[in-house]
Amino acid sequence: MALVALAAAGLAAWQVYELRSGAIEIREEVAQRLAASDSALAEARGSARQQQESIASLQGKIGALEAHVAATEGQAAALENLYQEFSRTRDDRIVAETEQAIGIAAQQLQLAGNPEAALIALQGAEARLAAQDRGQFQALRRALVRDIERLQTAPQVDVPGIALRLEMLLERVDTLPLAFAGQLDDPAAARNAGASAPEGASTEPSVIDFITGLARDIWREMLTLVRIERLDQSEPVLLAPAQSTYLRENLKIRLLTARLALLARDGRTFAADLAQAQGWIERFFDQRDPAVQETLAELAALQALPVKVEQPTPTESLGALRMLQARSAESRRPINGAPAPAGGAASGARRSHDEAVSAPTIPSPPAPPAREQGPGAGER
């Protein structure tokens, strides 16, 4: 029994020793693992801090990207509105130019009576509409073409030709002879000039020839003592040299005012100035001169010419233009009374763009604690 007890005590002591040595090993292993866990925890905290910093920077970048996206959307809406406004503005500009051209044509026809300028204005408006090639302008183009054809077939006044004829009369005024400066007819000289020696007569001087010549001279002197004139005609007006100059200048002024009346399409003033000029020429100038007679005939022919001709007005083009403007106003009318001004969208887009540009310059907020970033960052 003692041996058995001793063996049991030894076995128990050995087991206690084994347990103690195992506990020591376990304690050392636990200490090593705790040290490793502490180092791993420190590393995990460092990596978590780095992740928080990276998450904070990513949040700043995401905010800037969201601002850029909002600015891009605003710019896209603003560009869309601007494009629509630009398309409408271009049509409005074309319509306004056409309206101005038609107004100029109507003014030239009604006020100045200048069909050439009116025709040029209408043709320019039609050419601009043809360059656009829009379906909405077809009715206006047809009206313009009809007005142009009607204006081309209307009777025209040869203003340049009449002005050239007046210019020729102006140049001829200084060469026209006055009535009091004309020489009287000498019937005796005409008879002497018409008389000729008979054929076969002798050219030798003789007493008979001398007596005949002496008698002819005496008779010629007697004829100069008596002058026969018609009393039913007025005597030519005697004018001083200065008055003659004033007469010619006044005659030129009358012709110049007649030309101005021609350019202004004032037929009454044109005819009155020409009639006054014709009366002065008949009274103060020598009507026996061919140049004076030609001038009087030219003045009479010019008075018979029509200066102002009634021209057709572009009423059809005006009607088509008013109809096009009414349709444009109806198409721009807002639906359900909710207008969408383009200025607000453009200003909003401009404001969003400014915010987007200035967003990256704002400093990032400090990183929140780790416990606040877990689910929120993942969901972000």
Coordinates of C-alpha atoms in Angstrom, one line a residue:
M1 CA 0.0 0.0 0.0
A2 CA 2.9 2.3 0.8
L3 CA 4.4 1.6 -2.6
V4 CA 1.1 2.1 -4.3
A5 CA 0.6 5.4 -2.4
L6 CA 4.1 6.5 -3.2
A7 CA 3.5 5.7 -6.9
A8 CA 0.2 7.6 -6.8
A9 CA 1.9 10.5 -5.1
G10 CA 4.7 10.5 -7.7
L11 CA 2.1 10.3 -10.5
A12 CA 0.2 13.1 -9.0
A13 CA 3.4 15.2 -8.6
W14 CA 4.3 14.5 -12.2
Q15 CA 0.8 15.5 -13.4
V16 CA 1.0 18.7 -11.4
Y17 CA 4.4 19.4 -12.9
E18 CA 3.0 18.8 -16.4
L19 CA 0.0 21.0 -15.8
R20 CA 2.2 23.8 -14.4
S21 CA 4.6 23.6 -17.4
G22 CA 1.6 23.5 -19.8
A23 CA 0.0 26.5 -18.0
I24 CA 3.3 28.4 -18.3
E25 CA 3.5 27.6 -22.0
I26 CA -0.1 28.6 -22.5
R27 CA 0.5 31.9 -20.6
E28 CA 3.5 32.6 -22.8
E29 CA 1.6 31.8 -25.9
V30 CA -1.3 34.0 -24.8
A31 CA 1.1 36.8 -24.1
Q32 CA 2.6 36.4 -27.5
R33 CA -0.8 36.4 -29.1
L34 CA -1.9 39.4 -27.1
A35 CA 1.2 41.3 -28.3
A36 CA 0.6 40.2 -31.9
S37 CA -3.1 41.3 -31.5
D38 CA -1.9 44.7 -30.1
S39 CA 0.4 45.3 -33.1
A40 CA -2.4 44.1 -35.5
L41 CA -4.8 46.4 -33.8
A42 CA -2.4 49.4 -34.1
E43 CA -2.0 48.6 -37.8
A44 CA -5.7 48.3 -38.2
R45 CA -6.2 51.6 -36.5
G46 CA -3.6 53.2 -38.8
S47 CA -5.2 51.7 -41.9
A48 CA -8.7 52.8 -40.6
R49 CA -7.3 56.3 -40.3
Q50 CA -6.0 56.2 -43.8
Q51 CA -9.3 54.9 -45.1
Q52 CA -11.1 57.7 -43.3
E53 CA -8.9 60.3 -44.9
S54 CA -9.3 58.7 -48.3
I55 CA -13.1 58.5 -47.8
A56 CA -13.1 62.2 -46.8
S57 CA -11.2 63.1 -50.0
L58 CA -13.5 60.9 -52.0
Q59 CA -16.5 62.6 -50.5
G60 CA -15.1 66.0 -51.5
K61 CA -14.5 64.7 -55.1
I62 CA -18.0 63.2 -55.2
G63 CA -19.4 66.6 -54.1
A64 CA -17.4 68.4 -56.8
L65 CA -18.6 65.8 -59.4
E66 CA -22.2 66.3 -58.3
A67 CA -21.8 70.0 -58.6
H68 CA -20.3 69.5 -62.1
V69 CA -23.1 67.2 -63.1
A70 CA -25.7 69.8 -61.9
A71 CA -23.8 72.5 -63.8
T72 CA -23.7 70.3 -66.9
E73 CA -27.4 69.7 -66.7
G74 CA -28.1 73.4 -66.2
Q75 CA -25.8 74.2 -69.2
A76 CA -27.6 71.6 -71.3
A77 CA -31.0 73.1 -70.5
A78 CA -29.6 76.6 -71.1
L79 CA -28.1 75.5 -74.4
E80 CA -31.4 73.9 -75.4
N81 CA -33.3 77.1 -74.6
L82 CA -30.7 79.3 -76.3
Y83 CA -30.9 77.1 -79.4
Q84 CA -34.6 77.5 -79.5
E85 CA -34.3 81.2 -78.9
F86 CA -31.6 81.5 -81.6
S87 CA -33.8 79.6 -84.1
R88 CA -36.7 81.9 -83.3
T89 CA -34.5 84.9 -83.3
R90 CA -33.2 84.1 -86.7
D91 CA -36.7 83.7 -88.1
D92 CA -37.6 87.0 -86.4
R93 CA -34.6 88.7 -88.0
I94 CA -35.5 87.4 -91.4
V95 CA -39.1 88.6 -91.0
A96 CA -37.9 92.0 -89.7
E97 CA -35.6 92.4 -92.7
T98 CA -38.4 91.5 -95.0
E99 CA -40.7 93.9 -93.3
Q100 CA -38.1 96.7 -93.6
A101 CA -37.6 96.0 -97.3
I102 CA -41.3 96.1 -98.0
G103 CA -41.7 99.3 -96.0
I104 CA -38.8 100.9 -98.0
A105 CA -40.4 99.8 -101.3
A106 CA -43.8 101.3 -100.2
Q107 CA -42.1 104.6 -99.2
Q108 CA -40.2 104.8 -102.5
L109 CA -43.4 104.2 -104.5
Q110 CA -45.7 106.5 -102.5
L111 CA -43.4 109.3 -101.5
A112 CA -40.5 109.4 -103.9
G113 CA -42.2 107.7 -106.9
N114 CA -39.0 105.7 -107.5
P115 CA -40.0 102.2 -108.8
E116 CA -36.4 101.2 -109.4
A117 CA -35.4 101.5 -105.7
A118 CA -38.7 99.7 -104.7
L119 CA -38.0 96.9 -107.1
I120 CA -34.4 96.5 -105.8
A121 CA -35.8 96.3 -102.2
L122 CA -38.4 93.7 -103.0
Q123 CA -35.9 91.6 -105.0
G124 CA -33.4 91.7 -102.1
A125 CA -36.2 90.6 -99.7
E126 CA -37.2 87.7 -102.0
A127 CA -33.5 86.7 -102.4
R128 CA -33.1 86.5 -98.6
L129 CA -36.2 84.4 -98.2
A130 CA -35.0 82.1 -101.0
A131 CA -31.7 81.6 -99.3
Q132 CA -33.4 80.3 -96.2
D133 CA -35.6 77.8 -98.0
R134 CA -38.2 77.5 -95.2
G135 CA -41.7 76.2 -95.8
Q136 CA -43.2 78.9 -93.6
F137 CA -41.9 81.6 -95.9
Q138 CA -43.3 80.2 -99.1
A139 CA -46.5 82.2 -99.0
L140 CA -44.6 85.4 -98.4
R141 CA -42.2 84.6 -101.2
R142 CA -45.1 84.0 -103.7
A143 CA -46.6 87.4 -102.7
L144 CA -43.3 89.1 -103.2
V145 CA -42.8 87.5 -106.6
R146 CA -46.3 88.6 -107.7
D147 CA -45.6 92.2 -106.5
I148 CA -42.3 92.2 -108.3
E149 CA -43.9 91.1 -111.6
R150 CA -46.6 93.6 -111.2
L151 CA -44.1 96.4 -110.6
Q152 CA -41.9 95.3 -113.6
T153 CA -44.9 95.4 -116.0
A154 CA -46.0 98.8 -114.8
P155 CA -45.3 101.9 -117.0
Q156 CA -42.0 103.6 -116.1
V157 CA -40.7 107.1 -116.6
D158 CA -37.4 107.6 -118.3
V159 CA -35.9 109.8 -115.6
P160 CA -32.3 109.6 -116.7
G161 CA -33.2 110.4 -120.4
I162 CA -35.3 113.4 -119.4
A163 CA -32.6 114.7 -117.0
L164 CA -30.1 114.3 -119.9
R165 CA -32.3 116.4 -122.2
L166 CA -32.6 119.1 -119.5
E167 CA -28.8 119.1 -119.1
M168 CA -28.4 119.7 -122.8
L169 CA -30.8 122.6 -122.6
L170 CA -28.8 124.0 -119.7
E171 CA -25.6 123.9 -121.8
R172 CA -27.4 125.6 -124.7
V173 CA -28.7 128.6 -122.7
D174 CA -25.4 130.6 -122.9
T175 CA -25.3 130.3 -126.7
L176 CA -28.9 131.4 -127.5
P177 CA -29.0 134.9 -129.1
L178 CA -31.2 137.6 -127.5
A179 CA -34.0 139.3 -129.5
F180 CA -32.7 142.9 -129.4
A181 CA -29.2 141.8 -130.6
G182 CA -30.6 140.4 -133.9
Q183 CA -29.8 142.4 -137.1
L184 CA -32.6 143.8 -139.2
D185 CA -33.1 142.5 -142.8
D186 CA -31.7 144.8 -145.5
P187 CA -34.0 144.4 -148.5
A188 CA -31.7 146.6 -150.7
A189 CA -28.7 144.5 -149.9
A190 CA -30.7 141.4 -150.5
R191 CA -31.7 142.7 -153.9
N192 CA -28.1 143.7 -154.7
A193 CA -26.9 140.3 -153.6
G194 CA -29.6 138.6 -155.7
A195 CA -28.9 140.7 -158.8
S196 CA -26.2 139.4 -161.2
A197 CA -24.7 140.8 -164.3
P198 CA -26.5 139.6 -167.5
E199 CA -24.7 136.9 -169.5
G200 CA -22.6 138.3 -172.4
A201 CA -22.5 141.8 -170.9
S202 CA -19.3 143.7 -171.3
T203 CA -17.2 144.3 -168.2
E204 CA -15.6 147.4 -169.7
P205 CA -16.5 150.6 -167.7
S206 CA -18.7 153.0 -169.6
V207 CA -20.7 156.1 -169.0
I208 CA -23.9 154.2 -168.9
D209 CA -22.6 151.9 -166.2
F210 CA -21.3 154.8 -164.2
I211 CA -24.7 156.6 -164.4
T212 CA -26.5 153.4 -163.5
G213 CA -24.3 152.8 -160.4
L214 CA -24.7 156.4 -159.3
A215 CA -28.5 156.1 -159.6
R216 CA -28.4 152.8 -157.6
D217 CA -26.4 154.4 -154.8
I218 CA -28.7 157.3 -154.6
W219 CA -31.7 155.0 -154.5
R220 CA -30.1 152.9 -151.8
E221 CA -29.5 156.0 -149.7
M222 CA -33.1 157.0 -150.1
L223 CA -34.3 153.6 -149.0
T224 CA -32.4 153.9 -145.7
L225 CA -34.5 157.0 -144.9
V226 CA -37.7 154.9 -144.7
R227 CA -38.2 151.7 -142.7
I228 CA -41.4 149.6 -142.8
E229 CA -42.2 147.5 -139.7
R230 CA -45.3 145.6 -138.4
L231 CA -47.1 147.3 -135.6
D232 CA -49.0 144.2 -134.4
Q233 CA -45.8 142.7 -132.9
S234 CA -44.2 143.9 -129.7
E235 CA -40.7 145.3 -129.8
P236 CA -37.9 143.2 -128.4
V237 CA -37.0 144.2 -124.8
L238 CA -33.7 146.0 -124.5
L239 CA -31.6 144.5 -121.7
A240 CA -28.3 145.7 -120.2
P241 CA -25.4 143.2 -120.1
A242 CA -25.9 142.6 -116.4
Q243 CA -29.6 142.0 -117.0
S244 CA -28.8 139.6 -119.8
T245 CA -26.6 137.6 -117.5
Y246 CA -29.3 137.5 -114.8
L247 CA -31.8 136.4 -117.5
R248 CA -29.7 133.5 -118.5
E249 CA -28.9 132.5 -114.9
N250 CA -32.6 132.6 -114.0
L251 CA -33.4 130.5 -117.0
K252 CA -30.8 128.0 -115.8
I253 CA -32.4 128.0 -112.4
R254 CA -35.8 127.3 -113.9
L255 CA -34.3 124.3 -115.7
L256 CA -32.6 123.1 -112.6
T257 CA -35.7 123.3 -110.5
A258 CA -37.5 121.4 -113.3
R259 CA -34.9 118.7 -113.0
L260 CA -35.4 118.6 -109.2
A261 CA -39.1 118.3 -109.7
L262 CA -38.5 115.5 -112.1
L263 CA -36.4 113.6 -109.5
A264 CA -39.2 114.3 -106.9
R265 CA -41.9 113.1 -109.4
D266 CA -43.6 116.5 -109.0
G267 CA -45.3 116.8 -112.4
R268 CA -47.0 120.1 -111.7
T269 CA -43.8 121.9 -110.7
F270 CA -42.0 120.3 -113.6
A271 CA -44.5 121.6 -116.2
A272 CA -44.7 125.0 -114.5
D273 CA -40.9 125.5 -114.6
L274 CA -40.7 124.4 -118.2
A275 CA -43.6 126.7 -119.2
Q276 CA -41.9 129.6 -117.4
A277 CA -38.6 128.9 -119.2
Q278 CA -40.4 128.7 -122.5
G279 CA -42.2 132.0 -122.0
W280 CA -38.9 133.7 -121.2
I281 CA -37.2 132.3 -124.3
E282 CA -40.2 133.4 -126.5
R283 CA -40.1 136.9 -125.0
F284 CA -36.4 137.7 -124.7
F285 CA -34.6 135.5 -127.3
D286 CA -34.5 135.7 -131.1
Q287 CA -37.1 133.2 -132.4
R288 CA -35.6 133.4 -135.9
D289 CA -32.5 131.6 -134.7
P290 CA -32.5 127.8 -135.3
A291 CA -31.1 127.0 -131.9
V292 CA -33.9 129.0 -130.2
Q293 CA -36.5 127.3 -132.3
E294 CA -35.0 123.9 -131.4
T295 CA -35.0 124.8 -127.7
L296 CA -38.6 125.8 -127.8
A297 CA -39.6 122.6 -129.5
E298 CA -37.6 120.6 -126.9
L299 CA -39.3 122.4 -124.1
A300 CA -42.8 121.8 -125.6
A301 CA -41.9 118.1 -126.0
L302 CA -40.7 117.9 -122.4
Q303 CA -43.9 119.5 -121.1
A304 CA -46.0 116.8 -122.8
L305 CA -44.1 114.0 -121.1
P306 CA -45.6 112.4 -118.0
V307 CA -43.4 112.7 -115.0
K308 CA -45.4 110.8 -112.4
V309 CA -47.0 107.5 -113.1
E310 CA -49.2 105.6 -110.6
Q311 CA -47.3 102.6 -109.4
P312 CA -48.7 99.5 -107.8
T313 CA -48.1 99.2 -104.1
P314 CA -46.9 95.9 -102.5
T315 CA -50.2 95.3 -100.6
E316 CA -50.2 91.6 -101.2
S317 CA -46.7 91.3 -99.7
L318 CA -47.8 93.3 -96.7
G319 CA -50.8 91.1 -96.1
A320 CA -48.7 87.9 -96.3
L321 CA -46.2 89.4 -93.9
R322 CA -48.9 90.3 -91.4
M323 CA -50.3 86.8 -91.6
L324 CA -46.9 85.3 -91.0
Q325 CA -46.3 87.5 -88.0
A326 CA -49.7 86.5 -86.5
R327 CA -48.8 82.8 -86.9
S328 CA -45.5 83.3 -85.2
A329 CA -47.1 85.1 -82.3
E330 CA -49.6 82.3 -81.9
S331 CA -46.9 79.6 -81.9
R332 CA -45.0 81.4 -79.2
R333 CA -48.0 81.8 -76.9
P334 CA -47.3 79.7 -73.7
I335 CA -49.4 76.6 -73.2
N336 CA -51.7 76.6 -70.1
G337 CA -50.4 80.0 -69.2
A338 CA -47.0 78.7 -68.0
P339 CA -44.3 80.6 -69.8
A340 CA -40.7 79.3 -69.7
P341 CA -38.4 82.3 -70.0
A342 CA -35.0 81.5 -71.4
G343 CA -33.3 84.2 -69.3
G344 CA -34.0 82.4 -66.0
A345 CA -32.7 79.1 -67.3
A346 CA -29.6 80.8 -68.7
S347 CA -29.0 82.6 -65.4
G348 CA -29.6 79.4 -63.4
A349 CA -27.2 77.5 -65.6
R350 CA -24.6 80.3 -65.3
R351 CA -25.0 80.3 -61.5
S352 CA -24.6 76.5 -61.4
H353 CA -21.5 76.7 -63.5
D354 CA -20.0 79.3 -61.2
E355 CA -20.7 77.1 -58.2
A356 CA -19.2 74.1 -60.0
V357 CA -16.1 76.1 -60.8
S358 CA -15.7 77.4 -57.3
A359 CA -16.6 74.0 -55.6
P360 CA -13.1 72.4 -55.8
T361 CA -11.5 75.4 -54.1
I362 CA -13.5 74.9 -50.9
P363 CA -11.5 73.0 -48.2
S364 CA -12.7 69.5 -47.3
P365 CA -14.3 69.1 -43.9
P366 CA -12.5 67.1 -41.2
A367 CA -12.8 63.3 -41.2
P368 CA -15.6 62.1 -38.9
P369 CA -15.0 59.4 -36.3
A370 CA -14.7 55.8 -37.3
R371 CA -18.0 54.7 -35.8
E372 CA -19.9 57.3 -37.9
Q373 CA -18.4 56.2 -41.2
G374 CA -19.2 52.5 -41.2
P375 CA -22.6 52.1 -42.9
G376 CA -22.8 55.6 -44.2
A377 CA -19.7 55.3 -46.3
G378 CA -20.7 51.9 -47.7
E379 CA -24.1 53.3 -48.7
R380 CA -22.4 56.4 -50.2

